[in-house]
XYZ file of C-alpha atoms in Angstrom:
441
model
C -63.535 -18.217 -1.568
C -63.959 -15.610 1.157
C -66.706 -17.610 2.793
C -64.496 -20.671 2.851
C -61.615 -18.833 4.579
C -63.945 -17.452 7.214
C -65.309 -20.892 7.902
C -61.795 -22.327 8.439
C -60.899 -19.548 10.873
C -63.958 -20.056 13.002
C -63.329 -23.783 13.213
C -59.597 -23.455 14.151
C -60.122 -20.905 16.927
C -61.631 -23.327 19.473
C -58.806 -25.761 18.801
C -56.188 -23.064 19.354
C -57.862 -21.979 22.636
C -57.910 -25.561 23.898
C -54.208 -26.027 23.081
C -53.242 -22.841 24.922
C -55.330 -23.894 27.927
C -53.478 -27.231 28.029
C -50.125 -25.474 27.840
C -50.991 -23.069 30.652
C -52.288 -25.925 32.788
C -49.044 -27.859 32.255
C -47.012 -24.788 33.183
C -49.028 -24.352 36.383
C -48.480 -27.976 37.341
C -44.745 -27.744 36.649
C -44.476 -24.573 38.733
C -46.396 -26.168 41.595
C -44.085 -29.187 41.485
C -41.013 -26.934 41.540
C -42.353 -25.000 44.528
C -43.103 -28.232 46.398
C -39.634 -29.588 45.567
C -38.046 -26.341 46.743
C -39.905 -26.596 50.045
C -38.668 -30.161 50.492
C -35.105 -29.074 49.772
C -35.370 -26.265 52.309
C -36.654 -28.699 54.935
C -33.803 -31.074 54.190
C -31.303 -28.211 54.409
C -32.692 -27.355 57.845
C -32.165 -30.990 58.875
C -28.590 -30.874 57.575
C -27.891 -27.666 59.514
C -29.285 -29.230 62.682
C -27.153 -32.336 62.137
C -24.015 -30.248 61.597
C -24.669 -28.382 64.832
C -25.256 -31.663 66.655
C -22.036 -33.182 65.308
C -20.127 -30.048 66.282
C -21.418 -30.326 69.855
C -20.403 -34.012 69.962
C -16.892 -33.239 68.736
C -16.564 -30.474 71.302
C -17.399 -32.920 74.115
C -14.906 -35.638 73.051
C -11.712 -35.451 75.101
C -9.613 -37.517 72.664
C -7.501 -35.769 70.029
C -9.220 -35.936 66.624
C -7.735 -34.526 63.392
C -9.272 -35.000 59.930
C -6.797 -34.784 57.020
C -7.214 -34.397 53.282
C -5.363 -36.496 50.735
C -2.291 -34.253 50.903
C -2.072 -34.481 54.701
C -3.502 -31.026 55.422
C -5.892 -30.495 58.320
C -9.553 -30.278 57.239
C -11.200 -30.533 60.660
C -9.932 -30.653 64.231
C -11.573 -30.795 67.644
C -10.924 -28.608 70.671
C -8.899 -31.316 72.448
C -6.354 -31.349 69.624
C -6.112 -27.552 69.774
C -5.598 -27.659 73.533
C -2.899 -30.333 73.160
C -1.076 -28.205 70.568
C -1.618 -24.996 72.533
C -3.328 -23.291 69.586
C -6.932 -22.389 68.686
C -8.542 -25.218 66.753
C -9.639 -22.861 63.960
C -6.037 -21.788 63.400
C -4.995 -25.369 62.602
C -7.254 -25.707 59.554
C -5.165 -25.956 56.402
C -1.928 -26.738 58.259
C 0.179 -29.713 57.199
C 0.154 -32.465 59.827
C 3.911 -32.830 59.399
C 4.304 -29.369 60.886
C 2.380 -30.344 64.021
C 4.624 -33.231 65.128
C 8.228 -33.148 66.438
C 10.918 -33.774 63.789
C 11.859 -37.129 65.313
C 8.346 -38.453 64.646
C 8.122 -37.417 60.983
C 9.592 -40.649 59.617
C 7.166 -42.804 61.631
C 4.259 -40.617 60.501
C 5.165 -40.928 56.817
C 5.553 -44.712 57.123
C 2.149 -44.927 58.795
C 0.496 -42.833 56.073
C 2.018 -45.012 53.369
C 0.904 -48.187 55.161
C -2.686 -46.949 55.608
C -2.831 -45.847 51.958
C -1.637 -49.282 50.872
C -3.791 -51.476 53.122
C -6.759 -49.110 53.600
C -7.009 -50.291 57.200
C -6.625 -48.435 60.504
C -3.111 -48.472 61.943
C -2.168 -47.983 65.599
C 1.050 -46.096 66.266
C 2.766 -44.076 68.946
C 2.985 -40.454 67.932
C 3.608 -37.110 69.607
C 2.250 -33.641 68.934
C 4.457 -30.573 69.246
C 2.885 -28.835 72.261
C 4.330 -25.660 73.851
C 5.505 -27.758 76.825
C 7.326 -30.226 74.577
C 6.308 -33.424 72.766
C 2.878 -34.688 73.919
C 2.870 -38.482 73.336
C -0.320 -40.108 72.048
C -1.536 -43.609 71.455
C -2.818 -42.788 67.990
C -4.934 -44.548 65.381
C -4.594 -43.461 61.756
C -7.647 -44.511 59.719
C -8.362 -44.150 55.984
C -11.200 -41.939 54.782
C -12.691 -43.190 51.502
C -14.811 -41.373 48.931
C -17.908 -42.750 47.208
C -15.703 -44.628 44.723
C -13.659 -46.300 47.435
C -10.592 -44.145 46.827
C -8.504 -42.549 49.564
C -9.991 -39.100 50.214
C -7.908 -38.436 53.310
C -7.262 -39.837 56.774
C -8.511 -39.438 60.329
C -6.035 -39.297 63.223
C -7.425 -40.032 66.687
C -5.341 -40.362 69.798
C -5.302 -40.238 73.571
C -2.551 -38.761 75.728
C -0.454 -41.487 77.326
C 1.948 -39.323 79.303
C -0.255 -39.343 82.397
C -0.725 -43.125 82.260
C 3.011 -43.690 81.872
C 3.691 -41.537 84.906
C 1.095 -43.563 86.809
C 2.798 -46.820 85.767
C 6.180 -45.525 86.960
C 4.744 -44.551 90.335
C 2.982 -47.903 90.761
C 6.202 -49.790 90.016
C 7.930 -48.085 92.958
C 6.077 -50.118 95.528
C 3.703 -53.073 95.485
C 1.913 -51.673 98.524
C 1.436 -48.299 96.804
C 0.002 -50.061 93.777
C -2.543 -51.924 95.905
C -3.552 -48.701 97.641
C -3.965 -46.936 94.294
C -6.042 -49.842 92.979
C -8.345 -49.795 95.998
C -8.772 -46.036 95.784
C -9.405 -46.155 92.025
C -11.780 -49.121 91.793
C -13.495 -49.288 95.197
C -13.350 -45.670 96.349
C -13.701 -43.138 93.569
C -13.538 -45.663 90.660
C -11.788 -43.064 88.576
C -10.393 -39.693 89.569
C -11.013 -38.301 86.100
C -13.576 -38.970 83.394
C -10.948 -38.143 80.778
C -8.711 -40.995 81.957
C -11.589 -43.442 81.704
C -12.474 -42.199 78.234
C -8.855 -42.703 77.224
C -9.060 -46.280 78.541
C -11.930 -47.073 76.173
C -10.923 -44.968 73.177
C -11.393 -47.891 70.803
C -15.086 -47.971 71.764
C -15.506 -44.314 70.814
C -13.501 -44.488 67.590
C -15.983 -46.772 65.831
C -19.163 -44.672 66.222
C -17.237 -41.433 65.615
C -15.876 -42.864 62.349
C -19.413 -43.924 61.462
C -20.682 -40.386 62.081
C -17.926 -38.926 59.899
C -18.659 -41.329 57.050
C -22.328 -40.339 57.011
C -21.503 -36.640 57.428
C -19.306 -36.718 54.335
C -22.088 -38.492 52.437
C -24.482 -35.717 53.483
C -22.026 -33.110 52.220
C -22.026 -34.770 48.804
C -25.812 -34.840 48.738
C -25.988 -31.188 49.763
C -23.650 -30.187 46.918
C -25.852 -31.966 44.375
C -29.023 -30.406 45.760
C -27.411 -26.951 45.655
C -26.444 -27.467 42.010
C -29.971 -28.479 41.113
C -31.545 -25.641 43.093
C -29.317 -23.069 41.416
C -30.601 -24.206 38.033
C -34.177 -23.986 39.322
C -33.574 -20.444 40.552
C -31.981 -19.580 37.206
C -35.215 -20.496 35.425
C -33.994 -23.615 33.665
C -36.514 -25.430 31.489
C -38.345 -28.490 32.679
C -36.474 -30.666 30.200
C -33.124 -29.360 31.431
C -34.114 -29.904 35.071
C -35.300 -33.446 34.377
C -32.034 -34.222 32.605
C -30.001 -32.610 35.398
C -31.921 -34.539 38.044
C -31.223 -37.778 36.240
C -27.570 -36.883 35.661
C -27.054 -36.041 39.359
C -29.029 -39.129 40.413
C -31.045 -37.045 42.855
C -33.795 -39.646 43.188
C -31.305 -42.158 44.553
C -29.673 -39.568 46.797
C -33.031 -38.489 48.229
C -33.703 -42.099 49.180
C -30.272 -42.406 50.752
C -30.440 -39.045 52.505
C -32.581 -40.097 55.430
C -30.563 -43.278 55.880
C -27.399 -41.197 56.096
C -29.036 -38.820 58.584
C -30.356 -41.733 60.641
C -26.990 -43.501 60.558
C -25.108 -40.387 61.649
C -27.627 -39.765 64.410
C -27.328 -43.377 65.612
C -23.540 -43.119 65.769
C -23.677 -39.785 67.584
C -26.255 -41.093 70.042
C -24.022 -44.098 70.718
C -21.138 -41.760 71.572
C -23.458 -39.808 73.858
C -24.617 -43.018 75.557
C -21.051 -44.233 76.112
C -20.027 -40.897 77.624
C -23.116 -40.844 79.837
C -22.540 -44.424 81.001
C -18.912 -43.683 81.795
C -19.926 -40.554 83.703
C -22.311 -42.597 85.824
C -19.695 -45.278 86.421
C -17.038 -42.771 87.446
C -19.452 -41.111 89.901
C -21.402 -43.418 92.179
C -22.731 -46.246 90.011
C -26.237 -44.796 90.036
C -28.745 -45.289 87.251
C -32.173 -46.724 86.714
C -32.532 -50.501 87.033
C -34.743 -51.891 84.269
C -35.546 -55.245 82.701
C -33.800 -55.919 79.396
C -32.854 -58.752 77.047
C -29.283 -59.842 77.751
C -28.930 -61.457 74.317
C -30.051 -58.292 72.545
C -27.634 -56.108 74.519
C -24.861 -58.596 73.702
C -25.701 -58.409 70.011
C -25.632 -54.606 69.996
C -22.375 -54.460 71.992
C -20.614 -56.945 69.704
C -21.898 -55.068 66.659
C -20.414 -51.746 67.790
C -17.041 -53.276 68.675
C -16.617 -55.059 65.349
C -18.097 -52.321 63.163
C -15.368 -50.775 61.064
C -12.677 -52.786 62.867
C -11.361 -54.180 59.589
C -11.355 -57.755 60.890
C -12.767 -60.778 59.053
C -14.177 -62.383 62.200
C -17.912 -61.972 62.848
C -19.061 -62.864 66.386
C -21.661 -65.629 66.586
C -24.610 -64.838 68.889
C -26.414 -67.882 70.334
C -29.440 -68.266 72.617
C -31.906 -65.721 73.915
C -34.006 -63.970 74.746
C -32.893 -63.872 78.397
C -34.638 -61.196 80.464
C -32.454 -59.801 83.279
C -32.634 -56.688 85.438
C -29.959 -54.013 85.670
C -28.516 -51.012 83.884
C -28.287 -51.878 80.162
C -25.635 -49.244 79.446
C -23.305 -50.626 82.111
C -23.815 -54.248 81.052
C -23.213 -53.293 77.446
C -19.932 -51.756 78.584
C -18.951 -55.106 80.146
C -19.867 -57.014 76.983
C -17.959 -54.614 74.744
C -14.851 -55.021 76.902
C -15.116 -58.816 76.680
C -15.699 -58.797 72.911
C -12.840 -56.348 72.343
C -10.469 -58.555 74.347
C -11.621 -61.605 72.382
C -11.091 -59.767 69.076
C -7.549 -58.838 70.140
C -6.875 -62.447 71.194
C -7.892 -64.005 67.846
C -6.151 -61.379 65.693
C -3.336 -63.783 64.805
C -5.475 -66.896 64.266
C -5.906 -68.427 60.798
C -9.615 -69.073 61.434
C -10.644 -66.631 64.178
C -13.846 -67.400 66.067
C -15.760 -65.458 68.745
C -18.968 -66.878 70.236
C -21.467 -65.199 72.565
C -24.040 -67.501 74.164
C -26.961 -66.337 76.334
C -29.049 -68.666 78.521
C -30.945 -68.890 81.814
C -29.543 -71.206 84.486
C -30.890 -71.579 88.027
C -32.355 -68.095 88.444
C -29.408 -66.437 86.693
C -29.044 -64.975 83.243
C -25.734 -66.236 81.858
C -23.685 -64.841 78.986
C -20.454 -66.547 77.921
C -17.929 -64.903 75.595
C -15.412 -67.384 74.198
C -12.709 -67.292 71.531
C -10.171 -69.625 69.945
C -7.164 -67.471 70.791
C -4.089 -68.515 72.786
C -6.023 -68.505 76.083
C -4.932 -67.293 79.540
C -2.171 -69.046 81.478
C -2.430 -69.761 85.211
C -0.192 -66.847 86.254
C -2.243 -64.335 84.273
C -5.546 -65.900 85.373
C -4.719 -65.199 89.018
C -4.449 -61.448 88.281
C -6.844 -61.122 85.352
C -9.275 -58.818 87.217
C -6.627 -56.714 88.983
C -6.658 -53.033 87.987
C -3.926 -52.065 85.530
C -3.041 -55.704 84.848
C -2.811 -56.305 81.107
C -1.115 -58.748 78.762
C -1.082 -56.195 75.945
C 1.988 -54.133 75.021
C 2.477 -50.749 76.658
C 0.258 -48.174 75.024
C -2.314 -50.731 73.799
C -4.524 -50.889 76.873
C -4.887 -49.512 80.372
C -5.651 -52.769 82.178
C -8.875 -51.243 83.531
C -11.438 -52.960 81.286
C -11.827 -56.302 83.094
C -11.427 -54.722 86.531
C -14.244 -52.255 85.876
C -16.368 -54.986 84.276
C -15.901 -57.194 87.356
C -17.017 -54.336 89.599
C -20.095 -53.634 87.447
C -21.141 -57.293 87.645
C -20.854 -57.229 91.453
C -22.920 -54.025 91.658
C -25.687 -55.807 89.730
C -25.759 -58.715 92.151
C -23.967 -60.981 89.690
C -20.415 -61.959 88.946
C -17.871 -62.127 86.132
C -15.402 -64.994 86.028
C -12.842 -66.630 83.800
C -13.864 -70.199 82.987
C -10.772 -72.429 83.367
C -9.761 -75.070 80.842
C -10.709 -75.457 77.211
C -9.196 -73.963 74.089
C -8.894 -70.210 74.011
C -10.432 -67.981 76.692
C -13.991 -68.061 77.989
C -15.549 -65.450 80.283
C -18.869 -66.041 82.034
C -21.142 -63.172 83.080
C -23.985 -63.992 85.521
C -26.840 -61.600 86.305
C -30.097 -62.053 88.242
C -33.092 -62.816 86.052
C -35.759 -60.109 85.922
C -38.210 -62.288 87.900
C -35.580 -63.202 90.512
C -34.127 -59.732 91.141
C -35.195 -58.098 94.388
C-alpha cells in the first residue's frame, strides 16, 4: 500500500508542475497585454490633451461671440469675445444662467427661441442683446441644439456677431448717395475691409458650421475619455481579467477605440477649415496676395458646397456636375466665392416645395466655367442692376451684410476672370469664369 501511494505521488508531480507553468505563462501574457493597453491609453490621452489645447487656441482666435449652454441654460463654455462683450472675464461666466446675461426686455424672446429649438431641434436665427457695461450689445445670434449620443437635447450653442457697428454704418450711408459710393470704393477697391472682424462677421454662417462640427466631435471625445478613465481605474485597482473583459464589453470600448480616431480626425478637419477661412479672409482684407496654383475647380466647388450645407438642417443637397476642370488661382479665395454663391442659393430655395441647387463645371474656350443655379424666385431687373454693389442685399436687416457678392466679384477679377449673373431662366444662375491652368500667364 505504501509503495502504491508513493508511485501516485511521483506521477502527479510532473502534471502539477506543468499546470502551474501554464498558469504563470497566462498571467505573464495578461500582464503584458495590460501594460500594452495602458501605453495605448496614455498615448491617446496625450492626443486628447493636444486636441483640447488646439481647440482652445481656435476658440480664442474667433471674434464672434460663442456661448455653450447645458440643458438648464447655464453656461458650460464661453470664448474670450463673449467675455469682452459682457465686460467680464470669460472664466467668471461659467455656471451663470444665460437669462442673467441678457437685458430684461430680451428674456421673452430668448425663452421662445429656446422652446422653439428644443421642439424642432434645428438652429434658429434671432436678434438678441447681451448686457454689456455700456448698455445692451445687439447681436445677430444663432441658437443651435446640442444633442447627446442618443439624440436627446444635451444643451444649446449660442453664436452671434455684433451688429451695432453695421447698423451705424448703414445709417451713415443712407445720409448721402455720394458718401455711400465713396465708402464702397474705399472698402472694396482701396482697403477692401478696414477690419478683419467686420469681414468675419459678414461670413459668420461659414464659420458656424465647422465650429459646430468641432464641438460635436469634442463632446464625443469627452465621452470616450470618461469610459477609458473608468476602465483604467479598474486596471489600476487590480481587477481580474474576467472583470476587465466584462467591463470592456459593457463599456463598448472596442467600438469607441475604432471611433476615436475618426472623432479626432473630424475635429481636426473642422478646426483646420476654420483656420483656413480665417487665413483666407486675412489675405483678402490685406492685399490679395497668395500663391497661385493649379487646382480642380469642380473639386473646390464640391468641398465648398459641402461645408455650406453641412449641419444647415436643410433637405436640399447640391448636385455637382462636370469636372475635372483644371484652373489656376488661389483655391482658398475661389472656395470663398463658391461658398457665397451656394449660401445665397440655399437662402433663395428655403421656401420652395422641391428645392434644387446645381453646380456645373466645364471648360469653354480657354476658360474654366462654374455655374451655380437654383429654382428660387430669381432676381428681378432692378436688383440685377445692383447685385454686385457693396452692401446691397435683398435679405432682411441683420441677415446679411451685402458684401458677399461684391467681394466675390472682386476676387474673380483679381484672378483674371469674371463673375456674372446669367439673365433669364427660372430661379437665379451665377456664372464664374477663370483662366484654365494651361491658358493662365
